[in-house]
Amino acid sequence: QLGHVVVETKLAVVPQTLCQGVVVRLDYIKPVLRVASEIPPGSCAYARVMNHEQTHVRIHREIARQFRALAYAWSSGGSSADILAYAKQELDRLMQAQVLFDSPEEYARNLSVCGGEIARLVKPAASTKSGQTPG
């Protein structure tokens, strides 16, 4: 793995006291971006991996935007458990954007940019994880 974004989420259904209904709340804890220690800071490879990880952060922001725009079928009377289950299902569906971004093409691009610097720096890790994509 060339890099990794750690994003902790918290999903909750909060009953409202002043009116009927609930608020579905998705909280993101500030993301932490990590780059493999084999990649020296300031290098072209480091910049490419950081760019890749920052794209994951932008995708998380777009997922949050789309999540806030979700329509819930329950105008009233839906249980908190049912609403939470639906919210989790929809969040999982939206999170597929992260998987789609980490395509084989993106993986190949990461290994070929910077004159192949990334492939040279992490060659043992890349060869042992064949078929896996960078985070």
mmCIF file with all atom_site columns, C-alpha atoms in Angstrom:
data_model
loop_
_atom_site.group_PDB
_atom_site.id
_atom_site.type_symbol
_atom_site.label_atom_id
_atom_site.label_alt_id
_atom_site.label_comp_id
_atom_site.label_asym_id
_atom_site.label_entity_id
_atom_site.label_seq_id
_atom_site.pdbx_PDB_ins_code
_atom_site.Cartn_x
_atom_site.Cartn_y
_atom_site.Cartn_z
_atom_site.occupancy
_atom_site.B_iso_or_equiv
_atom_site.pdbx_formal_charge
_atom_site.auth_seq_id
_atom_site.auth_comp_id
_atom_site.auth_asym_id
_atom_site.auth_atom_id
_atom_site.pdbx_PDB_model_num
ATOM 1   C CA . GLN A 1 1   ? 0.000   0.000  0.000   1.00 0.00 ? 1   GLN A CA 1
ATOM 2   C CA . LEU A 1 2   ? 1.440   3.326  -1.086  1.00 0.00 ? 2   LEU A CA 1
ATOM 3   C CA . GLY A 1 3   ? -0.678  5.478  1.168   1.00 0.00 ? 3   GLY A CA 1
ATOM 4   C CA . HIS A 1 4   ? -3.766  5.432  3.270   1.00 0.00 ? 4   HIS A CA 1
ATOM 5   C CA . VAL A 1 5   ? -6.503  7.778  4.401   1.00 0.00 ? 5   VAL A CA 1
ATOM 6   C CA . VAL A 1 6   ? -7.996  7.123  7.799   1.00 0.00 ? 6   VAL A CA 1
ATOM 7   C CA . VAL A 1 7   ? -11.463 8.609  8.046   1.00 0.00 ? 7   VAL A CA 1
ATOM 8   C CA . GLU A 1 8   ? -13.572 7.734  11.046  1.00 0.00 ? 8   GLU A CA 1
ATOM 9   C CA . THR A 1 9   ? -17.315 8.156  10.615  1.00 0.00 ? 9   THR A CA 1
ATOM 10  C CA . LYS A 1 10  ? -20.141 8.219  13.096  1.00 0.00 ? 10  LYS A CA 1
ATOM 11  C CA . LEU A 1 11  ? -23.694 7.587  11.917  1.00 0.00 ? 11  LEU A CA 1
ATOM 12  C CA . ALA A 1 12  ? -26.627 8.304  14.232  1.00 0.00 ? 12  ALA A CA 1
ATOM 13  C CA . VAL A 1 13  ? -30.383 8.754  14.197  1.00 0.00 ? 13  VAL A CA 1
ATOM 14  C CA . VAL A 1 14  ? -31.284 11.517 16.644  1.00 0.00 ? 14  VAL A CA 1
ATOM 15  C CA . PRO A 1 15  ? -34.934 11.915 17.758  1.00 0.00 ? 15  PRO A CA 1
ATOM 16  C CA . GLN A 1 16  ? -36.105 15.523 17.735  1.00 0.00 ? 16  GLN A CA 1
ATOM 17  C CA . THR A 1 17  ? -37.735 16.930 20.853  1.00 0.00 ? 17  THR A CA 1
ATOM 18  C CA . LEU A 1 18  ? -39.386 20.048 19.381  1.00 0.00 ? 18  LEU A CA 1
ATOM 19  C CA . CYS A 1 19  ? -41.083 18.319 16.460  1.00 0.00 ? 19  CYS A CA 1
ATOM 20  C CA . GLN A 1 20  ? -41.915 14.858 15.175  1.00 0.00 ? 20  GLN A CA 1
ATOM 21  C CA . GLY A 1 21  ? -39.190 13.064 13.360  1.00 0.00 ? 21  GLY A CA 1
ATOM 22  C CA . VAL A 1 22  ? -35.503 12.378 13.543  1.00 0.00 ? 22  VAL A CA 1
ATOM 23  C CA . VAL A 1 23  ? -32.262 13.751 12.179  1.00 0.00 ? 23  VAL A CA 1
ATOM 24  C CA . VAL A 1 24  ? -29.906 11.332 10.498  1.00 0.00 ? 24  VAL A CA 1
ATOM 25  C CA . ARG A 1 25  ? -26.424 12.508 11.264  1.00 0.00 ? 25  ARG A CA 1
ATOM 26  C CA . LEU A 1 26  ? -23.141 11.536 9.609   1.00 0.00 ? 26  LEU A CA 1
ATOM 27  C CA . ASP A 1 27  ? -20.047 12.927 11.291  1.00 0.00 ? 27  ASP A CA 1
ATOM 28  C CA . TYR A 1 28  ? -16.545 12.695 9.862   1.00 0.00 ? 28  TYR A CA 1
ATOM 29  C CA . ILE A 1 29  ? -13.525 12.924 12.096  1.00 0.00 ? 29  ILE A CA 1
ATOM 30  C CA . LYS A 1 30  ? -10.677 14.871 10.479  1.00 0.00 ? 30  LYS A CA 1
ATOM 31  C CA . PRO A 1 31  ? -8.978  12.582 7.956   1.00 0.00 ? 31  PRO A CA 1
ATOM 32  C CA . VAL A 1 32  ? -5.401  11.439 8.506   1.00 0.00 ? 32  VAL A CA 1
ATOM 33  C CA . LEU A 1 33  ? -3.319  10.906 5.368   1.00 0.00 ? 33  LEU A CA 1
ATOM 34  C CA . ARG A 1 34  ? -0.350  8.561  5.460   1.00 0.00 ? 34  ARG A CA 1
ATOM 35  C CA . VAL A 1 35  ? 2.311   7.840  2.833   1.00 0.00 ? 35  VAL A CA 1
ATOM 36  C CA . ALA A 1 36  ? 4.451   4.688  2.816   1.00 0.00 ? 36  ALA A CA 1
ATOM 37  C CA . SER A 1 37  ? 7.730   5.246  4.664   1.00 0.00 ? 37  SER A CA 1
ATOM 38  C CA . GLU A 1 38  ? 9.713   4.069  1.618   1.00 0.00 ? 38  GLU A CA 1
ATOM 39  C CA . ILE A 1 39  ? 8.602   7.180  -0.268  1.00 0.00 ? 39  ILE A CA 1
ATOM 40  C CA . PRO A 1 40  ? 10.735  10.208 0.658   1.00 0.00 ? 40  PRO A CA 1
ATOM 41  C CA . PRO A 1 41  ? 8.925   13.480 1.427   1.00 0.00 ? 41  PRO A CA 1
ATOM 42  C CA . GLY A 1 42  ? 9.503   16.077 -1.279  1.00 0.00 ? 42  GLY A CA 1
ATOM 43  C CA . SER A 1 43  ? 9.855   13.492 -4.038  1.00 0.00 ? 43  SER A CA 1
ATOM 44  C CA . CYS A 1 44  ? 7.668   13.248 -7.120  1.00 0.00 ? 44  CYS A CA 1
ATOM 45  C CA . ALA A 1 45  ? 6.409   9.890  -5.832  1.00 0.00 ? 45  ALA A CA 1
ATOM 46  C CA . TYR A 1 46  ? 5.405   11.444 -2.492  1.00 0.00 ? 46  TYR A CA 1
ATOM 47  C CA . ALA A 1 47  ? 3.493   14.218 -4.267  1.00 0.00 ? 47  ALA A CA 1
ATOM 48  C CA . ARG A 1 48  ? 1.679   11.653 -6.440  1.00 0.00 ? 48  ARG A CA 1
ATOM 49  C CA . VAL A 1 49  ? 0.683   9.472  -3.483  1.00 0.00 ? 49  VAL A CA 1
ATOM 50  C CA . MET A 1 50  ? -0.498  12.527 -1.515  1.00 0.00 ? 50  MET A CA 1
ATOM 51  C CA . ASN A 1 51  ? -2.522  13.651 -4.539  1.00 0.00 ? 51  ASN A CA 1
ATOM 52  C CA . HIS A 1 52  ? -4.110  10.199 -4.718  1.00 0.00 ? 52  HIS A CA 1
ATOM 53  C CA . GLU A 1 53  ? -4.964  10.247 -1.001  1.00 0.00 ? 53  GLU A CA 1
ATOM 54  C CA . GLN A 1 54  ? -6.312  13.801 -1.205  1.00 0.00 ? 54  GLN A CA 1
ATOM 55  C CA . THR A 1 55  ? -8.601  12.601 -3.988  1.00 0.00 ? 55  THR A CA 1
ATOM 56  C CA . HIS A 1 56  ? -9.948  10.012 -1.527  1.00 0.00 ? 56  HIS A CA 1
ATOM 57  C CA . VAL A 1 57  ? -10.643 12.869 0.909   1.00 0.00 ? 57  VAL A CA 1
ATOM 58  C CA . ARG A 1 58  ? -12.495 14.796 -1.836  1.00 0.00 ? 58  ARG A CA 1
ATOM 59  C CA . ILE A 1 59  ? -14.528 11.660 -2.605  1.00 0.00 ? 59  ILE A CA 1
ATOM 60  C CA . HIS A 1 60  ? -15.430 11.402 1.107   1.00 0.00 ? 60  HIS A CA 1
ATOM 61  C CA . ARG A 1 61  ? -16.636 15.019 0.999   1.00 0.00 ? 61  ARG A CA 1
ATOM 62  C CA . GLU A 1 62  ? -18.771 14.265 -2.058  1.00 0.00 ? 62  GLU A CA 1
ATOM 63  C CA . ILE A 1 63  ? -20.164 11.165 -0.339  1.00 0.00 ? 63  ILE A CA 1
ATOM 64  C CA . ALA A 1 64  ? -21.105 13.343 2.648   1.00 0.00 ? 64  ALA A CA 1
ATOM 65  C CA . ARG A 1 65  ? -22.810 15.851 0.339   1.00 0.00 ? 65  ARG A CA 1
ATOM 66  C CA . GLN A 1 66  ? -24.793 13.101 -1.389  1.00 0.00 ? 66  GLN A CA 1
ATOM 67  C CA . PHE A 1 67  ? -25.623 11.508 1.963   1.00 0.00 ? 67  PHE A CA 1
ATOM 68  C CA . ARG A 1 68  ? -27.073 14.802 3.254   1.00 0.00 ? 68  ARG A CA 1
ATOM 69  C CA . ALA A 1 69  ? -29.268 14.957 0.137   1.00 0.00 ? 69  ALA A CA 1
ATOM 70  C CA . LEU A 1 70  ? -30.793 11.491 0.678   1.00 0.00 ? 70  LEU A CA 1
ATOM 71  C CA . ALA A 1 71  ? -34.560 11.269 0.771   1.00 0.00 ? 71  ALA A CA 1
ATOM 72  C CA . TYR A 1 72  ? -36.070 8.986  3.387   1.00 0.00 ? 72  TYR A CA 1
ATOM 73  C CA . ALA A 1 73  ? -39.307 7.186  2.602   1.00 0.00 ? 73  ALA A CA 1
ATOM 74  C CA . TRP A 1 74  ? -40.612 7.564  6.151   1.00 0.00 ? 74  TRP A CA 1
ATOM 75  C CA . SER A 1 75  ? -42.600 10.744 6.577   1.00 0.00 ? 75  SER A CA 1
ATOM 76  C CA . SER A 1 76  ? -43.393 9.629  10.103  1.00 0.00 ? 76  SER A CA 1
ATOM 77  C CA . GLY A 1 77  ? -43.577 6.458  12.064  1.00 0.00 ? 77  GLY A CA 1
ATOM 78  C CA . GLY A 1 78  ? -40.352 4.848  10.924  1.00 0.00 ? 78  GLY A CA 1
ATOM 79  C CA . SER A 1 79  ? -38.392 3.295  13.756  1.00 0.00 ? 79  SER A CA 1
ATOM 80  C CA . SER A 1 80  ? -34.933 4.627  14.498  1.00 0.00 ? 80  SER A CA 1
ATOM 81  C CA . ALA A 1 81  ? -33.530 1.138  13.811  1.00 0.00 ? 81  ALA A CA 1
ATOM 82  C CA . ASP A 1 82  ? -35.141 1.002  10.343  1.00 0.00 ? 82  ASP A CA 1
ATOM 83  C CA . ILE A 1 83  ? -33.943 4.497  9.497   1.00 0.00 ? 83  ILE A CA 1
ATOM 84  C CA . LEU A 1 84  ? -30.427 3.711  10.714  1.00 0.00 ? 84  LEU A CA 1
ATOM 85  C CA . ALA A 1 85  ? -30.357 0.479  8.682   1.00 0.00 ? 85  ALA A CA 1
ATOM 86  C CA . TYR A 1 86  ? -31.411 2.391  5.559   1.00 0.00 ? 86  TYR A CA 1
ATOM 87  C CA . ALA A 1 87  ? -28.825 5.108  6.226   1.00 0.00 ? 87  ALA A CA 1
ATOM 88  C CA . LYS A 1 88  ? -26.067 2.490  6.630   1.00 0.00 ? 88  LYS A CA 1
ATOM 89  C CA . GLN A 1 89  ? -27.141 0.776  3.405   1.00 0.00 ? 89  GLN A CA 1
ATOM 90  C CA . GLU A 1 90  ? -27.061 4.057  1.501   1.00 0.00 ? 90  GLU A CA 1
ATOM 91  C CA . LEU A 1 91  ? -23.709 5.041  2.994   1.00 0.00 ? 91  LEU A CA 1
ATOM 92  C CA . ASP A 1 92  ? -22.267 1.679  1.924   1.00 0.00 ? 92  ASP A CA 1
ATOM 93  C CA . ARG A 1 93  ? -23.641 2.263  -1.579  1.00 0.00 ? 93  ARG A CA 1
ATOM 94  C CA . LEU A 1 94  ? -22.101 5.739  -1.754  1.00 0.00 ? 94  LEU A CA 1
ATOM 95  C CA . MET A 1 95  ? -18.767 4.433  -0.428  1.00 0.00 ? 95  MET A CA 1
ATOM 96  C CA . GLN A 1 96  ? -18.416 2.348  -3.595  1.00 0.00 ? 96  GLN A CA 1
ATOM 97  C CA . ALA A 1 97  ? -17.059 5.536  -5.193  1.00 0.00 ? 97  ALA A CA 1
ATOM 98  C CA . GLN A 1 98  ? -13.857 4.910  -3.212  1.00 0.00 ? 98  GLN A CA 1
ATOM 99  C CA . VAL A 1 99  ? -13.543 1.409  -4.664  1.00 0.00 ? 99  VAL A CA 1
ATOM 100 C CA . LEU A 1 100 ? -14.198 2.671  -8.181  1.00 0.00 ? 100 LEU A CA 1
ATOM 101 C CA . PHE A 1 101 ? -11.475 5.300  -7.819  1.00 0.00 ? 101 PHE A CA 1
ATOM 102 C CA . ASP A 1 102 ? -8.947  2.632  -6.798  1.00 0.00 ? 102 ASP A CA 1
ATOM 103 C CA . SER A 1 103 ? -9.234  0.979  -10.190 1.00 0.00 ? 103 SER A CA 1
ATOM 104 C CA . PRO A 1 104 ? -6.540  -1.155 -11.819 1.00 0.00 ? 104 PRO A CA 1
ATOM 105 C CA . GLU A 1 105 ? -5.928  1.792  -14.156 1.00 0.00 ? 105 GLU A CA 1
ATOM 106 C CA . GLU A 1 106 ? -5.296  4.139  -11.211 1.00 0.00 ? 106 GLU A CA 1
ATOM 107 C CA . TYR A 1 107 ? -2.960  1.560  -9.673  1.00 0.00 ? 107 TYR A CA 1
ATOM 108 C CA . ALA A 1 108 ? -1.013  1.259  -12.951 1.00 0.00 ? 108 ALA A CA 1
ATOM 109 C CA . ARG A 1 109 ? -0.843  5.063  -13.268 1.00 0.00 ? 109 ARG A CA 1
ATOM 110 C CA . ASN A 1 110 ? 0.561   5.361  -9.753  1.00 0.00 ? 110 ASN A CA 1
ATOM 111 C CA . LEU A 1 111 ? 3.312   2.859  -10.536 1.00 0.00 ? 111 LEU A CA 1
ATOM 112 C CA . SER A 1 112 ? 4.256   4.477  -13.842 1.00 0.00 ? 112 SER A CA 1
ATOM 113 C CA . VAL A 1 113 ? 4.281   8.222  -13.007 1.00 0.00 ? 113 VAL A CA 1
ATOM 114 C CA . CYS A 1 114 ? 7.450   10.022 -11.972 1.00 0.00 ? 114 CYS A CA 1
ATOM 115 C CA . GLY A 1 115 ? 9.525   7.876  -14.316 1.00 0.00 ? 115 GLY A CA 1
ATOM 116 C CA . GLY A 1 116 ? 8.543   4.729  -12.411 1.00 0.00 ? 116 GLY A CA 1
ATOM 117 C CA . GLU A 1 117 ? 9.895   6.107  -9.116  1.00 0.00 ? 117 GLU A CA 1
ATOM 118 C CA . ILE A 1 118 ? 7.056   4.635  -7.056  1.00 0.00 ? 118 ILE A CA 1
ATOM 119 C CA . ALA A 1 119 ? 7.536   1.153  -8.513  1.00 0.00 ? 119 ALA A CA 1
ATOM 120 C CA . ARG A 1 120 ? 11.286  1.296  -7.759  1.00 0.00 ? 120 ARG A CA 1
ATOM 121 C CA . LEU A 1 121 ? 10.775  2.536  -4.187  1.00 0.00 ? 121 LEU A CA 1
ATOM 122 C CA . VAL A 1 122 ? 8.107   0.028  -3.159  1.00 0.00 ? 122 VAL A CA 1
ATOM 123 C CA . LYS A 1 123 ? 8.883   -2.818 -5.561  1.00 0.00 ? 123 LYS A CA 1
ATOM 124 C CA . PRO A 1 124 ? 8.909   -5.619 -2.925  1.00 0.00 ? 124 PRO A CA 1
ATOM 125 C CA . ALA A 1 125 ? 5.578   -4.474 -1.451  1.00 0.00 ? 125 ALA A CA 1
ATOM 126 C CA . ALA A 1 126 ? 4.002   -3.975 -4.874  1.00 0.00 ? 126 ALA A CA 1
ATOM 127 C CA . SER A 1 127 ? 5.016   -7.428 -6.107  1.00 0.00 ? 127 SER A CA 1
ATOM 128 C CA . THR A 1 128 ? 3.756   -9.228 -2.991  1.00 0.00 ? 128 THR A CA 1
ATOM 129 C CA . LYS A 1 129 ? 0.354   -7.563 -3.218  1.00 0.00 ? 129 LYS A CA 1
ATOM 130 C CA . SER A 1 130 ? -0.436  -8.365 -6.820  1.00 0.00 ? 130 SER A CA 1
ATOM 131 C CA . GLY A 1 131 ? -3.968  -7.478 -7.728  1.00 0.00 ? 131 GLY A CA 1
ATOM 132 C CA . GLN A 1 132 ? -4.363  -5.041 -4.828  1.00 0.00 ? 132 GLN A CA 1
ATOM 133 C CA . THR A 1 133 ? -4.705  -1.354 -5.397  1.00 0.00 ? 133 THR A CA 1
ATOM 134 C CA . PRO A 1 134 ? -3.063  1.477  -3.487  1.00 0.00 ? 134 PRO A CA 1
ATOM 135 C CA . GLY A 1 135 ? -5.165  3.162  -0.810  1.00 0.00 ? 135 GLY A CA 1
#
